[in-house]
Coordinates of C-alpha atoms and ligand atoms in Angstrom, one line a residue:
X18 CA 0.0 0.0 0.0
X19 CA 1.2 3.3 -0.6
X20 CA 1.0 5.5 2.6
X21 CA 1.7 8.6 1.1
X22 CA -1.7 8.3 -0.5
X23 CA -2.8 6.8 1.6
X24 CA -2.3 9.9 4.6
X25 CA -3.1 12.1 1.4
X26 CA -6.5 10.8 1.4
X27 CA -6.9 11.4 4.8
X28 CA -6.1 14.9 5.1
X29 CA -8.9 15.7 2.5
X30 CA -11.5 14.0 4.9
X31 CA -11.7 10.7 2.9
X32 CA -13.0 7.8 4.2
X33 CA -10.2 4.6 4.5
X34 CA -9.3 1.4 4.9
X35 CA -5.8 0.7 6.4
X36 CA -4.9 -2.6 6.7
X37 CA -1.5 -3.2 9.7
X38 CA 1.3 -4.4 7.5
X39 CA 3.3 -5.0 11.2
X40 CA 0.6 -7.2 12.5
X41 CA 2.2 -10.7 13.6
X42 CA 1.4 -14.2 14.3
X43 CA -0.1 -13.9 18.3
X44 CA 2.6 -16.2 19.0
X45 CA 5.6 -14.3 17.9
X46 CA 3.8 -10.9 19.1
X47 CA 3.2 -12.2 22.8
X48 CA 6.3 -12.2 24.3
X49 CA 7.2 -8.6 23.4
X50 CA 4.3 -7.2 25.2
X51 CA 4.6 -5.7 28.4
X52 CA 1.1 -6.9 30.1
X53 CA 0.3 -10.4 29.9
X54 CA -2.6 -12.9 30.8
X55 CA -1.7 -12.7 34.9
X56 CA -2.4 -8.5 34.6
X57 CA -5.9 -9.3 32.8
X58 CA -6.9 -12.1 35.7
X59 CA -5.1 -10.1 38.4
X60 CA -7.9 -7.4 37.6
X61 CA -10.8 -9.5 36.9
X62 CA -10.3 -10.7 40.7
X63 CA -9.9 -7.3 41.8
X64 CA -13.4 -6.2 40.3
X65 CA -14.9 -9.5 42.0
X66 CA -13.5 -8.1 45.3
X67 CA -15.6 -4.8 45.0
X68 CA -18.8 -6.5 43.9
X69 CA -20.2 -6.6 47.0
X70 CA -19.0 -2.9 47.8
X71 CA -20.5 -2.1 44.2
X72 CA -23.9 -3.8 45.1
X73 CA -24.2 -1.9 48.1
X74 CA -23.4 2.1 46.3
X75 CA -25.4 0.9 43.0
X76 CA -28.1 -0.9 43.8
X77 CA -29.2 -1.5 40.0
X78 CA -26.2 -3.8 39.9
X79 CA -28.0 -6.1 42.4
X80 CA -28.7 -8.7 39.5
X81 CA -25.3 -9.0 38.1
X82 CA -23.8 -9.2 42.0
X83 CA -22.0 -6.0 41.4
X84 CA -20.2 -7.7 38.1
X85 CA -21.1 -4.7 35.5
X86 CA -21.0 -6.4 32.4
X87 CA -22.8 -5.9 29.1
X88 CA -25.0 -8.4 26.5
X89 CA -23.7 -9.4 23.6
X90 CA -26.7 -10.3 21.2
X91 CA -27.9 -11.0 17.7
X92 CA -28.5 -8.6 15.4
X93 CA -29.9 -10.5 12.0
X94 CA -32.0 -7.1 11.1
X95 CA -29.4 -5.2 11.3
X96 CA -27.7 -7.3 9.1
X97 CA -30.0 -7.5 6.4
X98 CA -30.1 -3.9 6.3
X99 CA -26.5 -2.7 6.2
X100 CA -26.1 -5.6 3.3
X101 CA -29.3 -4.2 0.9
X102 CA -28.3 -0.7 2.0
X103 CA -24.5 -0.6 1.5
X104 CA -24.1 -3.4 -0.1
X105 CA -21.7 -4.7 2.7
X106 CA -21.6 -8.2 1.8
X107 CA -21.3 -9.6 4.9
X108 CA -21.9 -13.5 5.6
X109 CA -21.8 -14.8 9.2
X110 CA -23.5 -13.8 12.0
X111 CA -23.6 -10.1 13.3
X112 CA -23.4 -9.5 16.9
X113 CA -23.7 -6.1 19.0
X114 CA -21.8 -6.0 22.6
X115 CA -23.9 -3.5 24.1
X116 CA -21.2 -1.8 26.5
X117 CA -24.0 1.0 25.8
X118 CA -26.0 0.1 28.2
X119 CA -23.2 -1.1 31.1
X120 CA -24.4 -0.1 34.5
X121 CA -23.2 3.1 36.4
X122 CA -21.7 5.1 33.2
X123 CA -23.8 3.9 30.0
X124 CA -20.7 3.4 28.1
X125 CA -17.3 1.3 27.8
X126 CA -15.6 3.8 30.4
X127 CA -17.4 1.8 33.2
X128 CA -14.9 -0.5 32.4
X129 CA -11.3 1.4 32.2
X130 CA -12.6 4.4 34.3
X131 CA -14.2 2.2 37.6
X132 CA -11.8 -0.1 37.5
X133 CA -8.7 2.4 37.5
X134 CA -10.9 3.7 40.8
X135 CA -11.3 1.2 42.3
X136 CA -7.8 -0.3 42.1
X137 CA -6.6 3.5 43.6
X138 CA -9.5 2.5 46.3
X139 CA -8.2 -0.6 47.2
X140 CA -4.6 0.4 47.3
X141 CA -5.1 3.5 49.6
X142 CA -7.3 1.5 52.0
X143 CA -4.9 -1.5 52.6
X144 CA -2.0 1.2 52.9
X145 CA -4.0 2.8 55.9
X146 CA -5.5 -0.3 57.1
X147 CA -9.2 0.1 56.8
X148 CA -8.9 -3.6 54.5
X149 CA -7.5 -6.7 53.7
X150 CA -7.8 -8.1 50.7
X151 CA -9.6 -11.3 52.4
X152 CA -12.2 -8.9 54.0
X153 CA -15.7 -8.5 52.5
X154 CA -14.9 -4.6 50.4
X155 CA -18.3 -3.5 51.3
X156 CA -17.4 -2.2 54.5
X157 CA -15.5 0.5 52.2
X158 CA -19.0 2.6 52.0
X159 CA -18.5 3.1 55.5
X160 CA -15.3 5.0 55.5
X161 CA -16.0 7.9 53.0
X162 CA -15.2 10.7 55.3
X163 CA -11.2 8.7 54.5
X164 CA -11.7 9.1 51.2
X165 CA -13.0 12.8 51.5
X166 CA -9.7 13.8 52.1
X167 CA -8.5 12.8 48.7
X168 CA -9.1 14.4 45.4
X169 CA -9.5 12.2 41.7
X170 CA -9.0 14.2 38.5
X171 CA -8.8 13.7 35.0
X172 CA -9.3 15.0 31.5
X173 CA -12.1 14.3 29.4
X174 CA -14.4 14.3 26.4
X175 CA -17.2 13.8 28.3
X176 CA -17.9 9.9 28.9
X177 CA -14.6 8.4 31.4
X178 CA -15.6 12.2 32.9
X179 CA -18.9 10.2 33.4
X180 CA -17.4 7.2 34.7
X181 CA -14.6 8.3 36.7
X182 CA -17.1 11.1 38.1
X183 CA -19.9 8.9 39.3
X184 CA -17.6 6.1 41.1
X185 CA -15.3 8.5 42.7
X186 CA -17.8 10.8 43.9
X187 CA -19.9 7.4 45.5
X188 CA -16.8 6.1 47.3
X189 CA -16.2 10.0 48.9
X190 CA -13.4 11.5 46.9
X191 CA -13.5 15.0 45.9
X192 CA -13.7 14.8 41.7
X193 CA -12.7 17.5 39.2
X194 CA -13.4 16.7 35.8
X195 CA -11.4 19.2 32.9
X196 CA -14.0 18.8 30.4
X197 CA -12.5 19.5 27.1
X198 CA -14.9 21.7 24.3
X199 CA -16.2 18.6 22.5
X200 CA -17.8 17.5 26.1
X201 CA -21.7 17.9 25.6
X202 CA -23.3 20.1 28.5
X203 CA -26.0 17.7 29.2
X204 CA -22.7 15.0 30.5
X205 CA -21.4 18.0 32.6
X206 CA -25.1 18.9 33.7
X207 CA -25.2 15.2 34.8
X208 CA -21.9 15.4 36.6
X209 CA -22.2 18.8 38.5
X210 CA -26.0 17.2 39.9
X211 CA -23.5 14.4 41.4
X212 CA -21.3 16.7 43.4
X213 CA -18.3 16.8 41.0
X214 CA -16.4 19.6 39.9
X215 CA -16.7 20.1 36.3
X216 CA -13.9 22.6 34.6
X217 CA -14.6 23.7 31.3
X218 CA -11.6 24.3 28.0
X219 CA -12.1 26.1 25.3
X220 CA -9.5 23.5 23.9
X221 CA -9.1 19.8 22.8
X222 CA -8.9 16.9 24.5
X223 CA -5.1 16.8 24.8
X224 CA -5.4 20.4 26.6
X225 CA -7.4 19.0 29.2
X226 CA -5.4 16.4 30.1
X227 CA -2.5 18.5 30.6
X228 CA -3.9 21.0 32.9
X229 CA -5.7 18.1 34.4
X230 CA -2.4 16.5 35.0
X231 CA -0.2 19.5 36.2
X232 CA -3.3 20.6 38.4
X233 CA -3.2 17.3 40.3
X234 CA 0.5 17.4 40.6
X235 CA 0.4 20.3 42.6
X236 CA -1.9 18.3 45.2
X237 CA 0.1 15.6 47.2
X238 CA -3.5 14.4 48.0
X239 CA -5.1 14.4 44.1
X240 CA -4.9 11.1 42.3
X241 CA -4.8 12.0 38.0
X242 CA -6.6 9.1 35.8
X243 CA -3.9 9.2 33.0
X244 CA -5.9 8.4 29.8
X245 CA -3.0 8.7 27.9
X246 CA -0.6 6.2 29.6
X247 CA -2.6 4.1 32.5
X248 CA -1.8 0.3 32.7
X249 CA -5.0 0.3 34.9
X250 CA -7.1 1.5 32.7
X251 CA -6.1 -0.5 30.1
X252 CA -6.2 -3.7 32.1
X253 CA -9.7 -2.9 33.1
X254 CA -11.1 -2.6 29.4
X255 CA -9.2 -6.0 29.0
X256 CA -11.1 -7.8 31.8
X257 CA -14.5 -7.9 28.9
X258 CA -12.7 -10.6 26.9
X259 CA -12.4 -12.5 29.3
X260 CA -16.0 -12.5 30.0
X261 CA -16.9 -12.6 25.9
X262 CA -15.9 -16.3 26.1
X263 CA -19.0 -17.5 28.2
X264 CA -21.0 -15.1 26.4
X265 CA -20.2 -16.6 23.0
X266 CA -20.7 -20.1 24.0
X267 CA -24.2 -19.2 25.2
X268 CA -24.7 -17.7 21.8
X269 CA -23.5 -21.1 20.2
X270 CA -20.4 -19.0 18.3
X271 CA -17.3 -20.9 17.5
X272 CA -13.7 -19.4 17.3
X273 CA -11.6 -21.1 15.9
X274 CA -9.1 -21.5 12.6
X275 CA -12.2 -22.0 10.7
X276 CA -14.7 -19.6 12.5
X277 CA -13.1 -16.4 12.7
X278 CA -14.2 -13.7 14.9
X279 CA -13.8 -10.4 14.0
X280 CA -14.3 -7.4 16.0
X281 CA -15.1 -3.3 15.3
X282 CA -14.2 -1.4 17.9
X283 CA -14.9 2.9 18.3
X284 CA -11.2 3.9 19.4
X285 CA -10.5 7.8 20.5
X286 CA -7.3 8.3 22.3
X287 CA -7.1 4.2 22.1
X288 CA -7.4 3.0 25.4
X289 CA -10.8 1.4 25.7
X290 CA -10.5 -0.5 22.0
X291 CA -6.7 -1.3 22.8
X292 CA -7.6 -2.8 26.3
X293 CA -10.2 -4.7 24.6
X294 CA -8.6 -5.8 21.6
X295 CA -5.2 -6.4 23.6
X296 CA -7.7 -8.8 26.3
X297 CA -9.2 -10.5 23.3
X298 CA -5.9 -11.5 21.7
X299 CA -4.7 -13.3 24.4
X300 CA -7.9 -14.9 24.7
X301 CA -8.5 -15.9 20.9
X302 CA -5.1 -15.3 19.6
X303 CA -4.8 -15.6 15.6
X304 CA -8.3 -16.5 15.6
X305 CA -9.8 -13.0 16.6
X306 CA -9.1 -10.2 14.2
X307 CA -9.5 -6.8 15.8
X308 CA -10.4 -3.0 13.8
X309 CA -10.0 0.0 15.0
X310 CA -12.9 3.0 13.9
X311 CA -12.1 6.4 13.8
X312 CA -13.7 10.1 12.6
X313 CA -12.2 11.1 9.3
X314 CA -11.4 14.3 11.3
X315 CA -10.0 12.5 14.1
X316 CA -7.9 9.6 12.8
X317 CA -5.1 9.8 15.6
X318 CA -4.5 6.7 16.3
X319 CA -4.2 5.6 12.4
X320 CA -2.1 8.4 11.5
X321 CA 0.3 7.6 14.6
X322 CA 0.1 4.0 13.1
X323 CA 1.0 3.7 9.9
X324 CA 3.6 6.8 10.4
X325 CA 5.1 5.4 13.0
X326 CA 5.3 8.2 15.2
X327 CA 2.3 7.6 17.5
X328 CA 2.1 10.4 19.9
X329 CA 4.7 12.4 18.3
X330 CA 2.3 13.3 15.7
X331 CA -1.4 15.1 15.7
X332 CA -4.4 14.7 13.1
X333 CA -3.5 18.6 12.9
X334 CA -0.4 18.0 12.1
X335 CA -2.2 16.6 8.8
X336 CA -4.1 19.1 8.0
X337 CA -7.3 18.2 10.0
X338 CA -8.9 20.0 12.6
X339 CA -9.7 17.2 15.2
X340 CA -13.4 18.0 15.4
X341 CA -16.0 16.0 14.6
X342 CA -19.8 15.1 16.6
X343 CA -18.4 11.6 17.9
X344 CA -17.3 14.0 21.1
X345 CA -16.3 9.9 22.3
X346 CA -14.0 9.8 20.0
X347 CA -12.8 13.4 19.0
X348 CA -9.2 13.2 20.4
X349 CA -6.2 14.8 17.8
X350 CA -3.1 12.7 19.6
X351 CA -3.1 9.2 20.4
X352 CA -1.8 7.3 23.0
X353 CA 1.6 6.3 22.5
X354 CA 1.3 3.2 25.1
X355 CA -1.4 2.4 23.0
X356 CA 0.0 2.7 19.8
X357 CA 3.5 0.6 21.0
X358 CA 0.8 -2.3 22.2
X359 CA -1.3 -2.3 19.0
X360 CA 1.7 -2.1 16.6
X361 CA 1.5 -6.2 16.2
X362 CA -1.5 -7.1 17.1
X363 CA -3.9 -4.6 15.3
X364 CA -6.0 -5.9 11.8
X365 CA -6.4 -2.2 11.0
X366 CA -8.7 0.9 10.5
X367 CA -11.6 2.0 8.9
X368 CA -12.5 5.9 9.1
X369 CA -16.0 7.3 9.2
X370 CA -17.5 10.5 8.2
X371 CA -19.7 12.0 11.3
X372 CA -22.8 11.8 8.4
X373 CA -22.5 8.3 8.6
X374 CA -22.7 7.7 12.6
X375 CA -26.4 9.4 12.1
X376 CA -27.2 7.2 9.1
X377 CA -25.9 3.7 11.3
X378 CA -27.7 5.2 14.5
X379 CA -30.9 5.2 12.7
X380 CA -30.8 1.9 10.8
X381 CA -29.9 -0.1 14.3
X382 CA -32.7 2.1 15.5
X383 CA -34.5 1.4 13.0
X384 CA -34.4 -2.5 12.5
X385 CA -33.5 -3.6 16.0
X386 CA -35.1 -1.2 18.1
X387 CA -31.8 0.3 20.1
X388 CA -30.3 3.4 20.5
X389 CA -27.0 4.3 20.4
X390 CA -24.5 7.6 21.0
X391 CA -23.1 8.5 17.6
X392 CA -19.9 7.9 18.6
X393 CA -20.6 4.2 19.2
X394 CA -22.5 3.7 15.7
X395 CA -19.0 4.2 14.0
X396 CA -18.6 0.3 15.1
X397 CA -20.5 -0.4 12.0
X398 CA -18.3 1.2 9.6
X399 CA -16.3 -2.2 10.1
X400 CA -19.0 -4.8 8.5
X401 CA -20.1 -2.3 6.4
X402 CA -16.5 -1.5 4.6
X403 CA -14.3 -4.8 5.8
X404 CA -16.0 -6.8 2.4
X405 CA -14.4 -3.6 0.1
X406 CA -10.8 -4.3 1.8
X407 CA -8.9 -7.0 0.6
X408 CA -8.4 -8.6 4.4
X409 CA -9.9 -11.6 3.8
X410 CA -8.1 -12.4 0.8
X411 CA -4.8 -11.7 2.1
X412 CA -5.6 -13.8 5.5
X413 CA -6.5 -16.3 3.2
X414 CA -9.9 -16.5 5.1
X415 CA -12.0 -16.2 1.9
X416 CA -13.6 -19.8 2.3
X417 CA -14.3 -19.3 6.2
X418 CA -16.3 -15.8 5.8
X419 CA -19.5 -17.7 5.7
X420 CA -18.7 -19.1 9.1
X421 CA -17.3 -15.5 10.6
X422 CA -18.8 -14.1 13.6
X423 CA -19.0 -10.3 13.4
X424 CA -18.9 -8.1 16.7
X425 CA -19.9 -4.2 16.5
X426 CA -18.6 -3.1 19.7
X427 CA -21.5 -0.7 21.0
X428 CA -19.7 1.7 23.0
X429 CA -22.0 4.0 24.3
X430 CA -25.6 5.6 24.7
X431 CA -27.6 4.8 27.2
X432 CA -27.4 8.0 29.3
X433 CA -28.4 10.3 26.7
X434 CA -31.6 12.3 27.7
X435 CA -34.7 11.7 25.5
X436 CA -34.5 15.3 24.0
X437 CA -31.1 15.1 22.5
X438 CA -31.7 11.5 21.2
X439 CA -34.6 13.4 19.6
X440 CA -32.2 15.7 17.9
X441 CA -29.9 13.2 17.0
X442 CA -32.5 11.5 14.7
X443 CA -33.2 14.8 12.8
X444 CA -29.5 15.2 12.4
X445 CA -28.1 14.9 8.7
X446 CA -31.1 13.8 7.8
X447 CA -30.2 13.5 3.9
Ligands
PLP23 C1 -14.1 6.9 25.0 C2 -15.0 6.3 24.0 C3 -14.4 5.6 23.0 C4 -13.0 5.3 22.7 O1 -12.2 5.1 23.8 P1 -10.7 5.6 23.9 O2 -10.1 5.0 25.1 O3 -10.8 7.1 24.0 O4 -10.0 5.2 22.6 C5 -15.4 5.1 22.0 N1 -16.7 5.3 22.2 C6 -17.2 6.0 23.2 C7 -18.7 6.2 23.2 C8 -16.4 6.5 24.1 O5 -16.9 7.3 25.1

């Protein structure tokens, strides 16, 4: 493939395919990577250890024992609809894991975001002796004038604000969110009704994490969720593959070397679809084949891809202006961490014009009955372009695409008020 092009393409707001020309056999990829297996179960226990301390501050979680997990479900209509309407092609089954609807935050940040939290929770309380890890954590929700001493910050575009908000500001811990322009009021209204501090940038994303960060510094007592660079957050988005494998059993779905799984994934600064995708590789290994989606004017983590330089370089640096209605995803530098991580073990990238979100949003609304943020119908721009790519063909996977299970990761909407889901349905209505 020509690159060149290829980034020409992009700057002029195209939509693309890029396809990783570094990716490598799981096996020969694994032992290069810095988190392993042990990281992913290592947190996995650590959320079962809350559970009961989650059932007790969020009582909706009551019928999952404090486990916040999403469904993963069929979604034929969908299906037939993205394959008469844009001519997709797509055998196999389609799937949607709804992290849309996960409890607490209504989007895939109740996985990175609580769990980074919660692991700062658990830490402070067994250095100070209010736990042991043996002890039933529930007992936590008695001790929030401890954690009222303590501050949590970090810098947003609106939904791990939302996540990181809600869980902090439950245990006791003073929150300041730096909201970032692309955040949409009705996620600050939303935070500021649950006691946390919401500070507002004219700037981008990338400006909001740095005075988030240098703010924090200053306070020996402030914690700073590090979008850009957290282990934790990342291990916590991994913890869902491990939990796909039951799901897809239940679901009757095979993956193996001739049922391959592919997955489409929403990615902003690239933590939540590198957790995921990072959790699913050791899980499936050659057999799961994981994209990336990303905002024609907010490609980051492509562009830091395929050039190499990951966080060194910006979508502006392209020509592009980082802005775009998928506020999710509307992030102009990626996360180098995330980049190093992805390097091997990344399929590749599709981009998406914001028209398109709409267009997605209402065909899932309007076939399967479910709503989801913009930003989280870019997932579709996967099964919907993969077919036009020449992926299969160079996997030599042509014969087995009849047996493929699809996964649209869903990763976000179920907080949006009813009068701005209304005006999402109106918008680019052509
Ligand atoms: C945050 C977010 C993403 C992407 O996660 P990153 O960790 O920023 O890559 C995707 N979709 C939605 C709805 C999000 O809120």
């Amino acid at each position: 493939m020509n690159y060149e092009q290829l980034l020409k393409d992009m700057s002029s707001e195209k939509e693309v395919i890029w396809l990783n020309p570094d990716k490598l056999p799981f096996e020969e990829a694994k032992p290069n990577l810095e988190l392993t297996m042990a990281d992913i179960e290592d947190a996995e226990k650590r959320l079962a250890r809350f559970a009961p301390f989650i059932m007790r501050c969020f009582p909706e979680t009551k019928k999952d024992q404090g486990i916040i997990e999403s469904d993963l479900v069929d979604i034929p209509k969908m299906k037939e609809k993205i394959n008469e309407k844009y001519d997709s092609k797509l055998s196999g089954r389609l799937l949607l894991k709804k992290d849309s609807h996960l409890a607490i935050a209504g989007s895939v940040k109740a996985r990175g975001g609580i769990y980074e939290v919660l692991k700062h929770t658990e830490d402070l309380a067994i250095e100070n002796g209010l736990i042991k890890e043996t002890d039933n954590y529930e007992k936590l929700a008695d001790h929030r004038e401890f954690f009222e001493q303590y501050t949590v910050q970090v810098g947003s575009t609106g939904n791990l604000g939302m996540s990181i908000g809600i869980m902090s500001a439950a245990i006791g811990y003073k929150v300041i969110v730096h909201m970032s322009a692309d955040a949409k009021q009705w996620k600050k209204d939303l935070l500021r009704s649950r006691g946390v501090t919401v500070m507002e940038y004219e700037s981008d994303y990338s400006k909001a994490v740095e005075e988030g960060r240098r703010l924090s510094d200053e306070n020996p007592k402030s914690y700073f969720v590090d979008d850009e660079n957290s282990r934790n957050l990342f291990l916590g988005y991994a913890v869902a593959a491990k939990r796909l494998i039951g799901q897809l059993e239940k679901l009757q779905v095979a993956v193996d070397a001739n049922h391959p799984l592919f997955v489409y994934i929403p990615c902003g600064v690239g933590g939540a679809p590198g957790g995921v995708s990072f959790g699913l590789k050791q899980v499936f290994g050659d057999n799961v084949h994981c994209f990336f989606v990303e905002p024609t004017q907010a490609p980051c983590m492509a562009v830091g891809m395929i050039t190499g330089k990951h966080n060194a370089i910006s979508v502006q640096d392209i020509g592009l202006t980082g802005l775009t209605d998928a506020d999710g995803l509307a992030v102009g530098r990626p996360s180098g961490f995330v980049g190093g991580v992805m390097k091997t073990l990344l399929s590749g990238e599709f981009t998406i014009r914001d028209a398109n979100l709409y267009h997605y949003m209402r065909d899932l609304l309007e076939t399967e009955e479910i709503f989801l943020e913009p930003s989280a119908c870019a997932s579709f721009q996967g099964p919907i372009r993969l077919m036009q790519s020449s992926y299969a063909k160079d996997e030599g996977l042509e014969e087995k695409m009849a047996d493929a299970t699809h996964i649209a990761w869903a990763t976000g909407g179920s907080l949006v008020p009813e009068e701005i889901r209304e005006e999402y349905k109106k918008t680019y209505l052509d």
